[in-house]
């Protein structure tokens, strides 16, 4: 690539600085994919990048709003090249290595809500509508294919509800106090039809983004397997799958995170991400966009363990994923981007752009990840 092309490509990334409109998300995704293809020995990569640069400059005339973190290119390139050099000097083994199952295929399920009458303990399960215009209305609760609204729920009967979202789907819930919850795939949220008492308490397994209605007299509490998060009114993401580290990422406001396993409490400020295990925790300032992009239809990872990326892919596409038990693979961190609307075959193709990965699809629902020899 010529010096002039490099200068043009630098300008292309600079054009992505002032951004915030969702219309540009696809453009951002294509920019990153074109950049990755250019790095990974694809013969037509230079021409593709040049063509895409021209398109970006045309799009700039229509809108100058683009997310600033697209400027990952220079730093990510340096990181990726360093990783490739490391891998190119590693001696490969001649014996067949064992593989570890990271996530297994589950039977296909429909999203549903279980309603449990607290007084009688009677349970009723209602499948959520799977047609775009279908609606179920019951005692003030409105259920649709994409959202459940409890703001007008009846006060006559106190029930606990469990909304279960299967793999490959997302769902929104509006709780009785006006709190909005966006649930990610393979997640469960338990909550009362209407809150009572001094605290508004819900229980989460999986991942969800919360936009909590402010009520200083009644703190909002999210209980997960490894931690309890307490807030008054704010926006944050909670990730608490049983097979992964737990995260709370604060977008705005403040939250208090209690870890009963180690009897510690931490107060987070906007931009903080806390990672919790059974016996330890770490707090870092992060770009919160990386942790909430799933709500906009993307997988976005920056310096994330390969195994954690694969677990998310398995939950979304409902596939079994096995990874070779290799110390370098297990410790490897990646920058990776994918559109959730794309097929698993397309995602596999993008993963194979990393010169040290060999990702294969064996049959309909099994993916195997090995170190490329």
Tab-separated table of C-alpha atoms in Angstrom:
chain	number	residue	atom	x	y	z
A	1	UNK	CA	0.000	0.000	0.000
A	2	UNK	CA	1.428	3.398	-0.981
A	3	UNK	CA	2.152	6.254	1.434
A	4	UNK	CA	-0.717	8.168	-0.163
A	5	UNK	CA	-3.096	5.259	0.455
A	6	UNK	CA	-1.935	5.079	4.063
A	7	UNK	CA	-2.627	8.771	4.469
A	8	UNK	CA	-6.092	8.358	2.935
A	9	UNK	CA	-6.854	5.420	5.231
A	10	UNK	CA	-5.763	7.448	8.242
A	11	UNK	CA	-8.173	10.161	7.171
A	12	UNK	CA	-10.881	7.526	6.765
A	13	UNK	CA	-10.548	6.553	10.411
A	14	UNK	CA	-10.404	10.206	11.474
A	15	UNK	CA	-13.761	10.669	9.765
A	16	UNK	CA	-15.188	8.283	12.373
A	17	UNK	CA	-14.501	10.556	15.341
A	18	UNK	CA	-17.681	12.443	16.143
A	19	UNK	CA	-20.116	9.602	16.117
A	20	UNK	CA	-23.319	8.478	17.755
A	21	UNK	CA	-26.021	7.617	15.211
A	22	UNK	CA	-27.106	3.968	14.956
A	23	UNK	CA	-27.431	4.238	11.147
A	24	UNK	CA	-23.639	4.126	10.922
A	25	UNK	CA	-23.260	0.868	12.886
A	26	UNK	CA	-23.193	-1.280	9.762
A	27	UNK	CA	-20.636	1.039	8.193
A	28	UNK	CA	-18.480	0.798	11.303
A	29	UNK	CA	-18.702	-3.005	11.259
A	30	UNK	CA	-17.703	-3.173	7.575
A	31	UNK	CA	-14.789	-0.830	8.240
A	32	UNK	CA	-13.395	-3.096	10.944
A	33	UNK	CA	-13.914	-6.234	8.845
A	34	UNK	CA	-12.197	-4.658	5.843
A	35	UNK	CA	-9.303	-3.675	8.079
A	36	UNK	CA	-9.004	-7.202	9.455
A	37	UNK	CA	-9.073	-8.752	5.986
A	38	UNK	CA	-6.324	-6.381	4.926
A	39	UNK	CA	-4.129	-7.570	7.798
A	40	UNK	CA	-4.699	-11.270	7.173
A	41	UNK	CA	-3.067	-11.922	3.810
A	42	UNK	CA	-6.122	-11.653	1.598
A	43	UNK	CA	-4.760	-10.766	-1.884
A	44	UNK	CA	-7.551	-8.329	-2.672
A	45	UNK	CA	-7.416	-6.688	0.755
A	46	UNK	CA	-5.671	-3.502	-0.355
A	47	UNK	CA	-8.173	-2.898	-3.125
A	48	UNK	CA	-11.084	-3.623	-0.778
A	49	UNK	CA	-9.767	-1.205	1.839
A	50	UNK	CA	-9.179	1.481	-0.780
A	51	UNK	CA	-12.710	1.006	-2.122
A	52	UNK	CA	-14.177	1.110	1.362
A	53	UNK	CA	-12.179	4.232	2.262
A	54	UNK	CA	-13.772	5.991	-0.687
A	55	UNK	CA	-17.225	4.927	0.488
A	56	UNK	CA	-16.567	6.211	4.008
A	57	UNK	CA	-15.531	9.608	2.678
A	58	UNK	CA	-18.797	9.763	0.719
A	59	UNK	CA	-20.812	8.780	3.788
A	60	UNK	CA	-19.061	11.558	5.739
A	61	UNK	CA	-20.808	14.140	3.577
A	62	UNK	CA	-24.183	12.757	4.714
A	63	UNK	CA	-23.371	12.428	8.400
A	64	UNK	CA	-20.340	13.192	10.562
A	65	UNK	CA	-21.644	11.293	13.562
A	66	UNK	CA	-19.588	8.139	14.094
A	67	UNK	CA	-18.425	6.335	17.215
A	68	UNK	CA	-14.977	7.404	18.353
A	69	UNK	CA	-13.821	3.934	19.245
A	70	UNK	CA	-13.484	3.031	15.546
A	71	UNK	CA	-10.065	4.611	15.955
A	72	UNK	CA	-9.005	1.263	17.336
A	73	UNK	CA	-7.240	0.650	13.992
A	74	UNK	CA	-3.731	1.867	14.786
A	75	UNK	CA	-3.509	0.391	18.296
A	76	UNK	CA	-5.332	-2.791	17.363
A	77	UNK	CA	-3.055	-3.283	14.360
A	78	UNK	CA	-0.001	-3.046	16.573
A	79	UNK	CA	-1.544	-5.462	19.054
A	80	UNK	CA	-2.566	-7.955	16.358
A	81	UNK	CA	0.837	-7.861	14.670
A	82	UNK	CA	2.514	-8.442	18.042
A	83	UNK	CA	0.249	-11.411	18.661
A	84	UNK	CA	1.011	-12.857	15.219
A	85	UNK	CA	4.757	-12.531	15.775
A	86	UNK	CA	4.388	-14.330	19.086
A	87	UNK	CA	2.449	-17.165	17.509
A	88	UNK	CA	4.799	-17.454	14.518
A	89	UNK	CA	7.660	-18.295	16.903
A	90	UNK	CA	5.779	-20.952	18.851
A	91	UNK	CA	6.759	-24.565	18.150
A	92	UNK	CA	3.711	-26.689	17.274
A	93	UNK	CA	3.169	-30.070	18.906
A	94	UNK	CA	2.885	-33.281	16.909
A	95	UNK	CA	0.403	-35.123	19.127
A	96	UNK	CA	-3.383	-34.811	19.059
A	97	UNK	CA	-4.552	-32.551	21.879
A	98	UNK	CA	-7.685	-32.948	23.949
A	99	UNK	CA	-10.585	-30.546	23.502
A	100	UNK	CA	-12.711	-28.951	26.224
A	101	UNK	CA	-16.434	-28.325	25.748
A	102	UNK	CA	-17.087	-24.610	26.379
A	103	UNK	CA	-20.819	-24.599	25.675
A	104	UNK	CA	-23.333	-27.232	24.565
A	105	UNK	CA	-26.276	-27.129	22.184
A	106	UNK	CA	-29.617	-26.875	23.973
A	107	UNK	CA	-33.069	-28.019	22.809
A	108	UNK	CA	-34.850	-25.252	20.909
A	109	UNK	CA	-37.037	-23.343	23.367
A	110	UNK	CA	-39.607	-20.589	23.154
A	111	UNK	CA	-39.359	-17.502	25.334
A	112	UNK	CA	-41.819	-17.737	28.214
A	113	UNK	CA	-42.924	-16.206	31.500
A	114	UNK	CA	-43.705	-18.263	34.597
A	115	UNK	CA	-46.134	-16.615	37.007
A	116	UNK	CA	-46.093	-17.888	40.592
A	117	UNK	CA	-48.838	-16.848	43.004
A	118	UNK	CA	-46.924	-16.106	46.235
A	119	UNK	CA	-49.883	-16.922	48.483
A	120	UNK	CA	-50.921	-20.231	46.883
A	121	UNK	CA	-47.568	-21.163	45.224
A	122	UNK	CA	-49.542	-22.023	42.093
A	123	UNK	CA	-47.461	-21.637	38.893
A	124	UNK	CA	-48.617	-20.792	35.385
A	125	UNK	CA	-46.303	-20.773	32.345
A	126	UNK	CA	-47.215	-18.618	29.351
A	127	UNK	CA	-45.204	-18.849	26.093
A	128	UNK	CA	-44.410	-15.359	24.840
A	129	UNK	CA	-45.916	-14.490	21.438
A	130	UNK	CA	-43.624	-15.324	18.529
A	131	UNK	CA	-45.436	-13.255	15.907
A	132	UNK	CA	-44.525	-9.586	15.529
A	133	UNK	CA	-48.068	-8.224	15.970
A	134	UNK	CA	-49.344	-10.784	18.483
A	135	UNK	CA	-50.214	-9.576	21.998
A	136	UNK	CA	-51.335	-11.180	25.233
A	137	UNK	CA	-53.091	-9.005	27.830
A	138	UNK	CA	-53.784	-10.403	31.291
A	139	UNK	CA	-54.633	-8.476	34.475
A	140	UNK	CA	-52.972	-5.322	33.156
A	141	UNK	CA	-49.816	-7.075	31.912
A	142	UNK	CA	-49.139	-6.777	28.179
A	143	UNK	CA	-46.924	-9.419	26.519
A	144	UNK	CA	-45.672	-9.180	22.924
A	145	UNK	CA	-42.985	-10.861	20.846
A	146	UNK	CA	-40.393	-8.234	21.802
A	147	UNK	CA	-41.536	-6.662	25.087
A	148	UNK	CA	-43.397	-7.289	28.347
A	149	UNK	CA	-45.009	-4.284	30.077
A	150	UNK	CA	-45.901	-4.543	33.773
A	151	UNK	CA	-46.521	-0.833	34.457
A	152	UNK	CA	-50.314	-1.361	34.628
A	153	UNK	CA	-50.242	-4.739	36.367
A	154	UNK	CA	-53.069	-5.498	38.787
A	155	UNK	CA	-52.370	-4.860	42.468
A	156	UNK	CA	-54.903	-7.457	43.631
A	157	UNK	CA	-52.641	-10.489	43.236
A	158	UNK	CA	-48.962	-10.494	44.241
A	159	UNK	CA	-47.003	-12.798	41.946
A	160	UNK	CA	-43.380	-13.523	41.175
A	161	UNK	CA	-42.575	-13.748	37.484
A	162	UNK	CA	-39.674	-15.502	35.772
A	163	UNK	CA	-39.021	-14.445	32.185
A	164	UNK	CA	-36.747	-16.894	30.322
A	165	UNK	CA	-35.122	-15.862	27.045
A	166	UNK	CA	-33.621	-18.714	24.983
A	167	UNK	CA	-30.525	-18.634	22.818
A	168	UNK	CA	-30.490	-16.373	19.802
A	169	UNK	CA	-33.028	-13.871	21.161
A	170	UNK	CA	-33.177	-10.599	23.098
A	171	UNK	CA	-36.164	-9.185	24.971
A	172	UNK	CA	-37.260	-6.027	26.795
A	173	UNK	CA	-39.214	-5.844	30.058
A	174	UNK	CA	-40.744	-2.729	31.592
A	175	UNK	CA	-41.206	-3.374	35.322
A	176	UNK	CA	-44.044	-1.970	37.410
A	177	UNK	CA	-41.920	0.972	38.648
A	178	UNK	CA	-40.982	1.984	35.071
A	179	UNK	CA	-37.526	0.390	35.158
A	180	UNK	CA	-36.524	-0.863	31.700
A	181	UNK	CA	-34.589	-4.118	31.306
A	182	UNK	CA	-33.068	-5.431	28.062
A	183	UNK	CA	-32.302	-9.157	28.365
A	184	UNK	CA	-29.610	-10.873	26.329
A	185	UNK	CA	-29.787	-14.422	24.986
A	186	UNK	CA	-29.943	-17.394	27.382
A	187	UNK	CA	-30.991	-15.240	30.355
A	188	UNK	CA	-33.598	-15.397	33.146
A	189	UNK	CA	-35.021	-12.547	35.214
A	190	UNK	CA	-37.170	-13.077	38.315
A	191	UNK	CA	-39.223	-10.137	39.655
A	192	UNK	CA	-42.545	-9.364	41.381
A	193	UNK	CA	-45.563	-8.182	39.432
A	194	UNK	CA	-45.501	-5.082	41.653
A	195	UNK	CA	-42.760	-4.075	44.097
A	196	UNK	CA	-43.503	-3.802	47.808
A	197	UNK	CA	-41.403	-3.225	50.902
A	198	UNK	CA	-38.303	-1.060	51.269
A	199	UNK	CA	-36.324	-2.481	48.331
A	200	UNK	CA	-37.075	-3.323	44.695
A	201	UNK	CA	-35.398	-6.706	44.279
A	202	UNK	CA	-34.905	-8.819	41.132
A	203	UNK	CA	-32.782	-11.899	40.438
A	204	UNK	CA	-30.752	-12.340	37.246
A	205	UNK	CA	-29.037	-15.263	35.578
A	206	UNK	CA	-27.359	-14.274	32.304
A	207	UNK	CA	-26.957	-10.747	30.962
A	208	UNK	CA	-29.181	-7.677	31.031
A	209	UNK	CA	-28.967	-3.914	30.665
A	210	UNK	CA	-30.894	-1.945	33.306
A	211	UNK	CA	-32.259	1.591	33.076
A	212	UNK	CA	-33.540	1.986	36.619
A	213	UNK	CA	-36.366	4.379	37.488
A	214	UNK	CA	-35.121	6.660	40.256
A	215	UNK	CA	-36.645	6.189	43.712
A	216	UNK	CA	-34.375	7.261	46.578
A	217	UNK	CA	-36.689	5.707	49.172
A	218	UNK	CA	-36.640	2.274	47.532
A	219	UNK	CA	-33.211	1.118	46.274
A	220	UNK	CA	-33.205	-1.237	43.276
A	221	UNK	CA	-31.319	-4.497	43.948
A	222	UNK	CA	-30.117	-7.108	41.415
A	223	UNK	CA	-29.085	-10.453	42.898
A	224	UNK	CA	-26.809	-12.757	40.876
A	225	UNK	CA	-24.800	-15.857	41.712
A	226	UNK	CA	-21.592	-14.007	42.649
A	227	UNK	CA	-22.726	-10.504	43.616
A	228	UNK	CA	-25.511	-8.141	44.626
A	229	UNK	CA	-25.838	-4.734	42.946
A	230	UNK	CA	-27.753	-1.883	44.617
A	231	UNK	CA	-28.781	1.382	42.920
A	232	UNK	CA	-31.179	4.306	43.298
A	233	UNK	CA	-31.569	5.236	39.638
A	234	UNK	CA	-29.007	4.738	36.891
A	235	UNK	CA	-27.989	2.794	33.749
A	236	UNK	CA	-25.660	-0.192	33.789
A	237	UNK	CA	-25.011	-3.643	32.321
A	238	UNK	CA	-24.878	-6.862	34.364
A	239	UNK	CA	-23.349	-10.049	32.949
A	240	UNK	CA	-23.684	-13.080	35.217
A	241	UNK	CA	-23.678	-16.355	33.298
A	242	UNK	CA	-22.838	-19.335	35.486
A	243	UNK	CA	-19.933	-20.474	33.272
A	244	UNK	CA	-18.158	-17.083	33.128
A	245	UNK	CA	-16.824	-14.249	35.263
A	246	UNK	CA	-19.478	-11.822	36.498
A	247	UNK	CA	-19.396	-8.175	35.357
A	248	UNK	CA	-21.150	-4.951	36.287
A	249	UNK	CA	-20.462	-2.069	33.890
A	250	UNK	CA	-21.724	1.374	34.927
A	251	UNK	CA	-22.871	3.751	32.177
A	252	UNK	CA	-24.204	6.588	34.337
A	253	UNK	CA	-25.110	7.288	37.964
A	254	UNK	CA	-23.601	5.152	40.730
A	255	UNK	CA	-24.008	1.588	41.968
A	256	UNK	CA	-22.838	-0.363	44.985
A	257	UNK	CA	-21.689	-3.941	44.365
A	258	UNK	CA	-21.561	-6.419	47.241
A	259	UNK	CA	-19.681	-9.719	46.879
A	260	UNK	CA	-20.873	-12.074	49.625
A	261	UNK	CA	-18.226	-14.679	48.815
A	262	UNK	CA	-15.449	-12.339	49.993
A	263	UNK	CA	-17.593	-9.953	52.076
A	264	UNK	CA	-16.590	-6.815	50.181
A	265	UNK	CA	-18.494	-3.793	48.844
A	266	UNK	CA	-17.346	-1.510	46.027
A	267	UNK	CA	-18.890	1.779	44.884
A	268	UNK	CA	-18.631	2.231	41.104
A	269	UNK	CA	-18.459	5.495	39.165
A	270	UNK	CA	-19.455	5.933	35.481
A	271	UNK	CA	-17.092	4.039	33.189
A	272	UNK	CA	-16.166	1.454	35.833
A	273	UNK	CA	-16.355	-2.268	35.104
A	274	UNK	CA	-16.035	-4.702	37.982
A	275	UNK	CA	-15.116	-8.324	37.284
A	276	UNK	CA	-16.025	-10.822	40.004
A	277	UNK	CA	-14.999	-14.419	40.572
A	278	UNK	CA	-15.796	-16.618	43.567
A	279	UNK	CA	-12.873	-15.259	45.565
A	280	UNK	CA	-11.605	-12.074	43.895
A	281	UNK	CA	-12.588	-8.919	41.998
A	282	UNK	CA	-11.013	-6.221	39.824
A	283	UNK	CA	-12.230	-2.745	38.862
A	284	UNK	CA	-11.148	-0.997	35.646
A	285	UNK	CA	-12.194	2.107	33.726
A	286	UNK	CA	-13.476	0.974	30.322
A	287	UNK	CA	-15.214	2.193	27.184
A	288	UNK	CA	-18.769	1.231	28.169
A	289	UNK	CA	-19.817	0.950	24.507
A	290	UNK	CA	-17.862	-2.303	24.288
A	291	UNK	CA	-20.109	-3.838	26.964
A	292	UNK	CA	-23.467	-2.654	25.596
A	293	UNK	CA	-23.115	-3.167	21.854
A	294	UNK	CA	-25.058	-6.424	22.067
A	295	UNK	CA	-28.187	-4.256	22.476
A	296	UNK	CA	-27.568	-2.776	19.028
A	297	UNK	CA	-27.072	-6.108	17.280
A	298	UNK	CA	-23.307	-6.627	17.443
A	299	UNK	CA	-20.697	-8.781	19.076
A	300	UNK	CA	-17.890	-6.402	20.035
A	301	UNK	CA	-14.833	-7.552	21.963
A	302	UNK	CA	-11.607	-5.742	22.755
A	303	UNK	CA	-8.845	-7.621	24.583
A	304	UNK	CA	-11.271	-10.399	25.615
A	305	UNK	CA	-10.340	-14.041	26.197
A	306	UNK	CA	-11.024	-16.252	23.185
A	307	UNK	CA	-12.925	-18.702	25.395
A	308	UNK	CA	-15.328	-15.975	26.583
A	309	UNK	CA	-15.998	-14.897	22.991
A	310	UNK	CA	-16.722	-18.494	22.008
A	311	UNK	CA	-19.160	-18.944	24.909
A	312	UNK	CA	-21.139	-15.886	23.785
A	313	UNK	CA	-21.222	-17.188	20.208
A	314	UNK	CA	-22.437	-20.574	21.432
A	315	UNK	CA	-25.265	-18.971	23.425
A	316	UNK	CA	-26.403	-16.866	20.495
A	317	UNK	CA	-26.230	-19.484	17.739
A	318	UNK	CA	-27.126	-22.434	20.006
A	319	UNK	CA	-24.159	-24.555	18.989
A	320	UNK	CA	-21.761	-26.810	20.869
A	321	UNK	CA	-18.263	-25.281	20.915
A	322	UNK	CA	-15.140	-27.271	21.751
A	323	UNK	CA	-11.689	-25.704	22.077
A	324	UNK	CA	-8.357	-27.488	21.962
A	325	UNK	CA	-6.727	-27.626	25.394
A	326	UNK	CA	-3.712	-25.514	24.553
A	327	UNK	CA	-2.267	-23.020	27.037
A	328	UNK	CA	-1.756	-20.312	24.435
A	329	UNK	CA	-5.293	-20.669	23.083
A	330	UNK	CA	-6.726	-20.631	26.600
A	331	UNK	CA	-4.895	-17.421	27.517
A	332	UNK	CA	-5.310	-15.674	24.156
A	333	UNK	CA	-7.160	-12.337	24.080
A	334	UNK	CA	-8.661	-10.949	20.864
A	335	UNK	CA	-10.183	-7.897	19.246
A	336	UNK	CA	-13.181	-9.278	17.371
A	337	UNK	CA	-16.327	-7.795	15.811
A	338	UNK	CA	-19.327	-9.551	14.267
A	339	UNK	CA	-22.866	-8.684	13.265
A	340	UNK	CA	-25.395	-10.802	15.174
A	341	UNK	CA	-27.640	-10.994	12.121
A	342	UNK	CA	-24.973	-12.898	10.173
A	343	UNK	CA	-24.869	-16.698	10.019
A	344	UNK	CA	-22.553	-18.809	12.141
A	345	UNK	CA	-20.716	-19.778	8.935
A	346	UNK	CA	-19.883	-16.115	8.306
A	347	UNK	CA	-18.622	-15.704	11.881
A	348	UNK	CA	-16.440	-18.810	11.512
A	349	UNK	CA	-14.989	-17.366	8.318
A	350	UNK	CA	-14.064	-14.166	10.162
A	351	UNK	CA	-12.473	-16.082	13.053
A	352	UNK	CA	-10.351	-18.008	10.570
A	353	UNK	CA	-8.840	-14.711	9.418
A	354	UNK	CA	-6.672	-14.945	12.527
A	355	UNK	CA	-3.670	-16.820	11.198
A	356	UNK	CA	-3.221	-18.932	14.342
A	357	UNK	CA	-6.848	-20.152	14.591
A	358	UNK	CA	-8.471	-23.091	12.829
A	359	UNK	CA	-12.244	-23.056	13.349
A	360	UNK	CA	-14.303	-25.819	11.767
A	361	UNK	CA	-17.978	-26.734	11.747
A	362	UNK	CA	-18.476	-30.477	12.236
A	363	UNK	CA	-22.052	-31.360	11.372
A	364	UNK	CA	-24.952	-29.061	12.085
A	365	UNK	CA	-24.338	-27.859	15.651
A	366	UNK	CA	-20.730	-28.515	16.618
A	367	UNK	CA	-17.831	-26.054	16.276
A	368	UNK	CA	-14.224	-27.047	17.001
A	369	UNK	CA	-11.480	-24.473	17.625
A	370	UNK	CA	-7.841	-25.500	17.318
A	371	UNK	CA	-4.470	-23.884	16.950
A	372	UNK	CA	-3.550	-23.730	13.271
A	373	UNK	CA	-0.533	-25.895	12.522
